[in-house]
Amino acid sequence: MESEHTGPRRNGWTFLTNHARVLIAIARDPGIRLRDIAVECGLTERTVQAIVTDLQADGYLSRTRDGRRNRYVVAPGARFRHPAEAGHEIAGLLAYLTGPLTTSAEPSAEVANGAEVANDTPGQGEPRTTV
């Protein structure tokens, strides 16, 4: 199927970038080895090292030595880079994606009972509430 904007339809795209996947892996386990991040994210160790270097250089991560291993700390208050999300901290996304996984196909009780989901853009759609 073709679209006037995208050309032939591609099936290999994902919502998260490799940088986001690496940051999520580190947020889940601050003592994780680059080798293990590479396996988890489906990347090479060299690519993971370059991404970690990018994240450190831009202030998203700090690294300390713990014996022979590295430990990483995600910077508190770090914000998204893209202008569309620049006012939002990455902490919320990381908390959501690093939390316990639910395998239930049923919506949560709050959603099933009509609880509103947060809308971080006031004036756009539903009233802004927090979950």
Coordinates of N, CA, C and O in Angstrom, one line a residue:
M1 N 0.8 -1.2 0.0 CA 0.0 0.0 0.0 C 0.9 1.2 0.0 O 1.9 1.3 0.7
E2 N 0.6 2.2 -0.8 CA 1.3 3.5 -0.8 C 0.5 4.6 -0.3 O -0.7 4.6 -0.3
S3 N 1.3 5.5 0.3 CA 0.7 6.8 0.8 C 1.3 7.9 0.0 O 2.5 7.8 -0.4
E4 N 0.6 9.0 -0.1 CA 1.2 10.1 -0.8 C 2.3 10.8 -0.1 O 3.2 11.4 -0.6
H5 N 2.4 10.5 1.3 CA 3.4 11.1 2.1 C 4.6 10.2 2.4 O 5.7 10.6 2.6
T6 N 4.4 8.9 2.3 CA 5.4 8.0 2.8 C 5.9 7.0 1.7 O 6.9 6.3 1.9
G7 N 5.3 7.0 0.5 CA 5.7 6.1 -0.5 C 5.3 4.7 -0.1 O 4.3 4.5 0.5
P8 N 6.0 3.7 -0.5 CA 5.7 2.3 -0.2 C 5.6 2.1 1.3 O 6.4 2.6 2.0
R9 N 4.6 1.4 1.8 CA 4.4 1.2 3.2 C 5.5 0.3 3.7 O 5.9 -0.7 3.2
R10 N 6.1 0.7 4.9 CA 7.2 0.0 5.5 C 6.6 -0.7 6.8 O 5.9 -0.1 7.5
N11 N 7.0 -1.9 7.0 CA 6.6 -2.6 8.2 C 7.6 -2.7 9.3 O 7.3 -3.2 10.4
G12 N 8.8 -2.1 9.1 CA 9.8 -2.3 10.1 C 10.0 -1.1 11.1 O 10.9 -1.1 11.9
W13 N 9.1 -0.1 11.1 CA 9.3 1.0 12.0 C 8.8 0.7 13.4 O 8.0 -0.2 13.6
T14 N 9.3 1.5 14.3 CA 8.9 1.3 15.7 C 8.7 2.7 16.3 O 9.2 3.7 15.8
F15 N 8.0 2.8 17.5 CA 7.8 4.1 18.1 C 9.0 4.7 18.8 O 9.1 5.9 18.9
L16 N 9.8 3.9 19.3 CA 11.0 4.3 20.1 C 12.3 4.3 19.3 O 12.5 3.3 18.6
T17 N 13.1 5.3 19.6 CA 14.4 5.3 18.9 C 15.4 4.4 19.7 O 15.1 3.9 20.8
N18 N 16.5 4.1 19.1 CA 17.5 3.3 19.8 C 18.0 4.0 21.0 O 18.3 3.4 22.0
H19 N 18.1 5.3 20.9 CA 18.6 6.1 22.1 C 17.6 5.9 23.3 O 18.0 5.7 24.4
A20 N 16.3 5.9 23.0 CA 15.3 5.7 24.0 C 15.4 4.3 24.5 O 15.3 4.1 25.8
R21 N 15.5 3.3 23.7 CA 15.7 1.9 24.2 C 16.8 1.7 25.1 O 16.7 1.0 26.1
V22 N 18.0 2.3 24.8 CA 19.2 2.2 25.6 C 18.9 2.9 26.9 O 19.2 2.4 28.0
L23 N 18.3 4.1 26.9 CA 18.0 4.8 28.1 C 17.1 4.0 29.0 O 17.2 3.9 30.2
I24 N 16.1 3.4 28.4 CA 15.1 2.6 29.2 C 15.8 1.4 29.8 O 15.6 1.1 31.0
A25 N 16.7 0.7 29.1 CA 17.4 -0.4 29.6 C 18.3 0.0 30.8 O 18.3 -0.7 31.8
I26 N 18.9 1.1 30.7 CA 19.7 1.6 31.8 C 18.9 2.0 33.0 O 19.2 1.8 34.2
A27 N 17.7 2.7 32.8 CA 16.8 3.0 33.8 C 16.3 1.8 34.6 O 16.1 1.8 35.8
R28 N 16.1 0.7 33.9 CA 15.6 -0.5 34.5 C 16.7 -1.2 35.3 O 16.5 -1.8 36.4
D29 N 18.0 -1.1 34.9 CA 19.1 -1.7 35.6 C 20.3 -0.8 35.4 O 21.1 -0.9 34.5
P30 N 20.6 0.1 36.4 CA 21.7 1.0 36.3 C 23.1 0.4 36.2 O 24.0 1.0 35.8
G31 N 23.2 -0.9 36.6 CA 24.5 -1.6 36.5 C 24.6 -2.5 35.3 O 25.5 -3.3 35.3
I32 N 23.7 -2.4 34.4 CA 23.7 -3.2 33.2 C 25.0 -3.1 32.4 O 25.5 -1.9 32.3
R33 N 25.4 -4.1 31.8 CA 26.6 -4.1 30.9 C 26.2 -3.7 29.5 O 25.1 -4.0 29.1
L34 N 27.1 -3.0 28.8 CA 26.8 -2.6 27.5 C 26.5 -3.8 26.6 O 25.6 -3.7 25.7
R35 N 27.1 -4.9 26.8 CA 26.9 -6.1 26.1 C 25.4 -6.6 26.3 O 24.8 -7.0 25.3
D36 N 24.9 -6.5 27.5 CA 23.6 -6.9 27.8 C 22.5 -5.9 27.2 O 21.5 -6.3 26.7
I37 N 22.9 -4.6 27.2 CA 22.0 -3.6 26.5 C 21.9 -4.0 25.0 O 20.8 -3.9 24.4
A38 N 23.1 -4.3 24.4 CA 23.1 -4.6 23.0 C 22.2 -5.8 22.7 O 21.4 -5.7 21.7
V39 N 22.2 -6.8 23.5 CA 21.4 -8.0 23.3 C 19.9 -7.6 23.4 O 19.1 -7.9 22.6
E40 N 19.6 -6.9 24.5 CA 18.2 -6.5 24.8 C 17.6 -5.6 23.7 O 16.5 -5.8 23.4
C41 N 18.4 -4.7 23.2 CA 17.9 -3.7 22.2 C 18.2 -4.2 20.7 O 17.7 -3.5 19.8
G42 N 18.8 -5.3 20.5 CA 19.1 -5.8 19.2 C 20.1 -4.9 18.4 O 19.9 -4.6 17.2
L43 N 21.1 -4.4 19.2 CA 22.1 -3.5 18.6 C 23.5 -4.1 18.8 O 23.6 -5.0 19.6
T44 N 24.5 -3.5 18.1 CA 25.8 -4.0 18.4 C 26.4 -3.2 19.6 O 25.9 -2.2 20.0
E45 N 27.4 -3.8 20.3 CA 28.0 -3.1 21.4 C 28.6 -1.8 21.0 O 28.5 -0.8 21.8
R46 N 29.1 -1.7 19.9 CA 29.7 -0.4 19.4 C 28.6 0.6 19.3 O 28.8 1.8 19.7
T47 N 27.5 0.3 18.7 CA 26.4 1.2 18.6 C 25.9 1.7 20.0 O 25.6 2.8 20.2
V48 N 25.8 0.7 20.9 CA 25.3 1.0 22.3 C 26.3 2.0 22.9 O 25.9 3.0 23.6
Q49 N 27.6 1.7 22.8 CA 28.6 2.6 23.3 C 28.5 4.0 22.8 O 28.6 5.0 23.5
A50 N 28.3 4.1 21.5 CA 28.1 5.5 20.9 C 26.8 6.2 21.4 O 26.9 7.4 21.7
I51 N 25.8 5.4 21.6 CA 24.5 6.0 22.2 C 24.7 6.4 23.6 O 24.3 7.5 24.0
V52 N 25.4 5.6 24.4 CA 25.7 6.0 25.8 C 26.5 7.2 25.8 O 26.3 8.1 26.6
T53 N 27.5 7.3 24.9 CA 28.3 8.5 24.9 C 27.5 9.8 24.5 O 27.6 10.8 25.1
D54 N 26.6 9.6 23.6 CA 25.6 10.7 23.2 C 24.8 11.1 24.4 O 24.7 12.3 24.7
L55 N 24.3 10.1 25.1 CA 23.4 10.4 26.3 C 24.2 11.1 27.4 O 23.7 12.0 28.0
Q56 N 25.4 10.7 27.6 CA 26.3 11.3 28.6 C 26.6 12.8 28.2 O 26.5 13.7 29.0
A57 N 27.0 12.9 26.9 CA 27.4 14.3 26.4 C 26.3 15.3 26.5 O 26.5 16.5 26.8
D58 N 25.0 14.8 26.3 CA 23.9 15.7 26.4 C 23.2 15.8 27.7 O 22.2 16.4 27.9
G59 N 23.9 15.2 28.7 CA 23.4 15.4 30.1 C 22.3 14.4 30.5 O 21.7 14.7 31.6
Y60 N 22.0 13.4 29.8 CA 20.9 12.5 30.2 C 21.4 11.4 31.2 O 20.6 10.9 31.9
L61 N 22.7 11.1 31.1 CA 23.3 10.1 31.9 C 24.5 10.6 32.6 O 25.2 11.4 32.0
S62 N 24.9 10.0 33.7 CA 26.2 10.1 34.3 C 26.7 8.7 34.6 O 25.9 7.8 34.8
R63 N 28.0 8.5 34.5 CA 28.6 7.2 34.7 C 29.6 7.3 35.9 O 30.4 8.2 36.0
T64 N 29.6 6.3 36.7 CA 30.6 6.1 37.8 C 31.1 4.7 37.7 O 30.4 3.8 37.3
R65 N 32.3 4.5 38.2 CA 32.9 3.2 38.2 C 32.5 2.6 39.6 O 32.5 3.2 40.6
D66 N 32.2 1.3 39.5 CA 31.8 0.5 40.7 C 32.7 -0.8 40.6 O 32.2 -1.8 40.0
G67 N 33.9 -0.7 41.1 CA 34.8 -1.8 40.9 C 35.2 -1.9 39.4 O 35.7 -0.9 38.8
R68 N 35.0 -3.1 38.8 CA 35.3 -3.2 37.4 C 34.1 -2.9 36.5 O 34.2 -3.0 35.2
R69 N 33.0 -2.5 37.1 CA 31.8 -2.2 36.3 C 31.5 -0.7 36.3 O 32.0 0.0 37.1
N70 N 30.6 -0.4 35.4 CA 30.1 1.0 35.4 C 28.7 1.0 35.9 O 27.9 0.0 35.8
R71 N 28.3 2.1 36.6 CA 26.9 2.3 37.1 C 26.5 3.6 36.4 O 27.2 4.5 36.4
Y72 N 25.3 3.6 36.0 CA 24.7 4.8 35.3 C 23.6 5.4 36.2 O 22.9 4.7 36.9
V73 N 23.5 6.7 36.1 CA 22.4 7.4 36.7 C 21.7 8.3 35.7 O 22.4 9.1 35.0
V74 N 20.4 8.1 35.6 CA 19.7 9.0 34.6 C 19.5 10.3 35.3 O 19.1 10.4 36.5
A75 N 19.8 11.4 34.6 CA 19.7 12.7 35.1 C 18.3 13.1 35.5 O 17.4 13.0 34.7
P76 N 18.1 13.5 36.8 CA 16.8 14.0 37.2 C 16.5 15.3 36.5 O 17.3 16.2 36.3
G77 N 15.3 15.4 36.0 CA 14.8 16.7 35.4 C 15.2 16.8 33.9 O 14.9 17.8 33.3
A78 N 15.8 15.8 33.3 CA 16.2 15.8 31.9 C 14.9 15.9 31.1 O 13.9 15.3 31.4
R79 N 15.0 16.7 30.0 CA 13.8 17.0 29.2 C 14.0 16.4 27.8 O 15.1 16.2 27.3
F80 N 12.9 16.2 27.1 CA 12.9 15.7 25.8 C 13.6 16.8 24.9 O 13.6 18.0 25.2
R81 N 14.3 16.3 23.8 CA 15.0 17.2 22.9 C 14.2 17.8 21.9 O 14.4 19.0 21.5
H82 N 13.2 17.1 21.3 CA 12.4 17.6 20.2 C 11.6 18.8 20.7 O 11.0 18.8 21.7
P83 N 11.5 19.9 19.9 CA 10.7 21.0 20.2 C 9.2 20.7 20.6 O 8.6 21.4 21.4
A84 N 8.7 19.7 20.0 CA 7.3 19.3 20.3 C 7.1 18.8 21.7 O 6.0 18.9 22.2
E85 N 8.1 18.2 22.3 CA 8.0 17.7 23.7 C 9.0 18.4 24.6 O 9.1 17.9 25.8
A86 N 9.6 19.5 24.2 CA 10.7 20.1 25.0 C 10.3 20.5 26.4 O 11.2 20.5 27.3
G87 N 9.1 20.8 26.7 CA 8.7 21.2 28.0 C 8.5 20.0 29.0 O 8.2 20.2 30.1
H88 N 8.6 18.8 28.5 CA 8.3 17.6 29.3 C 9.5 16.9 29.7 O 10.5 16.7 28.9
E89 N 9.5 16.4 31.0 CA 10.6 15.6 31.5 C 10.5 14.2 31.0 O 9.4 13.6 30.8
I90 N 11.7 13.5 30.8 CA 11.7 12.1 30.4 C 11.3 11.2 31.5 O 11.0 10.0 31.2
A91 N 11.3 11.7 32.7 CA 11.1 10.8 33.9 C 9.8 10.1 33.8 O 9.6 8.9 34.1
G92 N 8.7 10.8 33.3 CA 7.4 10.1 33.2 C 7.4 9.0 32.3 O 6.8 7.9 32.5
L93 N 8.0 9.2 31.1 CA 8.1 8.1 30.1 C 8.9 6.9 30.6 O 8.5 5.8 30.5
L94 N 10.0 7.2 31.3 CA 10.9 6.2 31.8 C 10.1 5.4 32.9 O 10.2 4.2 33.0
A95 N 9.4 6.1 33.8 CA 8.7 5.4 34.8 C 7.6 4.5 34.3 O 7.5 3.4 34.7
Y96 N 7.0 5.0 33.2 CA 5.9 4.2 32.6 C 6.5 2.9 31.9 O 6.0 1.8 32.1
L97 N 7.6 3.1 31.2 CA 8.2 2.0 30.4 C 9.1 1.1 31.3 O 9.4 0.0 30.8
T98 N 9.5 1.5 32.5 CA 10.4 0.7 33.3 C 9.6 0.0 34.4 O 10.1 -0.8 35.1
G99 N 8.3 0.4 34.5 CA 7.4 -0.2 35.6 C 7.1 -1.7 35.3 O 7.5 -2.2 34.2
P100 N 6.4 -2.3 36.2 CA 6.0 -3.7 35.9 C 5.2 -3.9 34.7 O 4.3 -3.0 34.4
L101 N 5.5 -4.9 34.0 CA 4.7 -5.2 32.7 C 3.4 -5.9 33.1 O 3.4 -6.8 34.0
T102 N 2.3 -5.5 32.5 CA 1.1 -6.2 32.7 C 0.8 -7.0 31.4 O 1.0 -6.5 30.3
T103 N 0.3 -8.2 31.6 CA 0.0 -9.1 30.5 C -1.5 -9.2 30.3 O -1.9 -9.9 29.4
S104 N -2.3 -8.5 31.0 CA -3.7 -8.6 30.9 C -4.2 -7.9 29.6 O -3.7 -6.8 29.3
A105 N -5.1 -8.6 28.9 CA -5.6 -8.0 27.7 C -6.8 -7.0 28.1 O -7.3 -6.3 27.2
E106 N -7.3 -7.1 29.3 CA -8.4 -6.3 29.8 C -7.8 -4.9 30.2 O -6.8 -4.8 30.7
P107 N -8.6 -3.8 29.9 CA -8.2 -2.5 30.3 C -8.1 -2.5 31.8 O -8.9 -3.2 32.5
S108 N -7.3 -1.6 32.4 CA -7.2 -1.5 33.8 C -8.5 -1.0 34.4 O -9.4 -0.4 33.7
A109 N -8.7 -1.2 35.7 CA -10.0 -0.8 36.3 C -10.3 0.7 36.2 O -11.4 1.1 36.0
E110 N -9.2 1.5 36.3 CA -9.4 2.9 36.1 C -9.9 3.3 34.8 O -10.8 4.1 34.6
V111 N -9.3 2.7 33.7 CA -9.7 3.0 32.4 C -11.1 2.4 32.1 O -12.0 3.1 31.5
A112 N -11.4 1.2 32.6 CA -12.7 0.6 32.4 C -13.8 1.4 33.1 O -14.9 1.5 32.6
N113 N -13.5 2.1 34.2 CA -14.5 2.9 34.9 C -14.5 4.3 34.4 O -15.1 5.2 35.1
G114 N -13.9 4.6 33.3 CA -14.0 5.9 32.7 C -13.0 7.0 33.2 O -13.2 8.2 33.0
A115 N -12.0 6.6 33.9 CA -11.0 7.6 34.4 C -10.3 8.2 33.2 O -10.1 7.6 32.2
E116 N -10.1 9.5 33.4 CA -9.4 10.2 32.3 C -7.9 10.0 32.3 O -7.3 9.9 33.4
V117 N -7.3 9.9 31.1 CA -5.9 9.8 31.0 C -5.3 11.2 30.9 O -5.9 12.1 30.3
A118 N -4.1 11.4 31.4 CA -3.5 12.7 31.3 C -3.4 13.2 29.9 O -3.0 12.5 29.0
N119 N -3.6 14.5 29.8 CA -3.5 15.2 28.5 C -2.5 16.3 28.8 O -2.9 17.3 29.5
D120 N -1.3 16.2 28.4 CA -0.3 17.2 28.7 C -0.3 18.5 27.9 O 0.5 19.3 28.0
T121 N -1.3 18.6 27.1 CA -1.5 19.8 26.3 C -2.8 20.5 26.6 O -3.8 20.2 26.1
P122 N -2.7 21.4 27.6 CA -3.9 22.1 28.0 C -4.6 22.8 26.8 O -3.9 23.3 26.0
G123 N -5.9 22.7 26.8 CA -6.7 23.3 25.7 C -6.8 22.5 24.5 O -7.4 22.8 23.5
Q124 N -6.2 21.3 24.5 CA -6.3 20.4 23.4 C -7.1 19.2 23.8 O -6.6 18.3 24.5
G125 N -8.3 19.0 23.4 CA -9.1 17.9 23.7 C -9.7 17.9 25.1 O -10.2 18.9 25.6
E126 N -9.6 16.8 25.9 CA -10.2 16.7 27.2 C -9.5 17.6 28.2 O -8.4 17.9 28.0
P127 N -10.1 17.8 29.3 CA -9.5 18.6 30.3 C -8.3 17.9 30.9 O -8.2 16.6 30.9
R128 N -7.3 18.6 31.3 CA -6.0 18.0 31.8 C -6.2 17.4 33.2 O -6.6 18.1 34.1
T129 N -6.0 16.1 33.3 CA -6.0 15.5 34.6 C -4.8 14.6 34.7 O -4.2 14.3 33.7
T130 N -4.5 14.2 35.9 CA -3.4 13.2 36.0 C -4.0 11.9 36.5 O -5.0 11.8 37.1
V131 N -3.2 10.9 36.1 CA -3.7 9.5 36.4 C -2.9 9.1 37.7 O -1.8 9.3 37.9

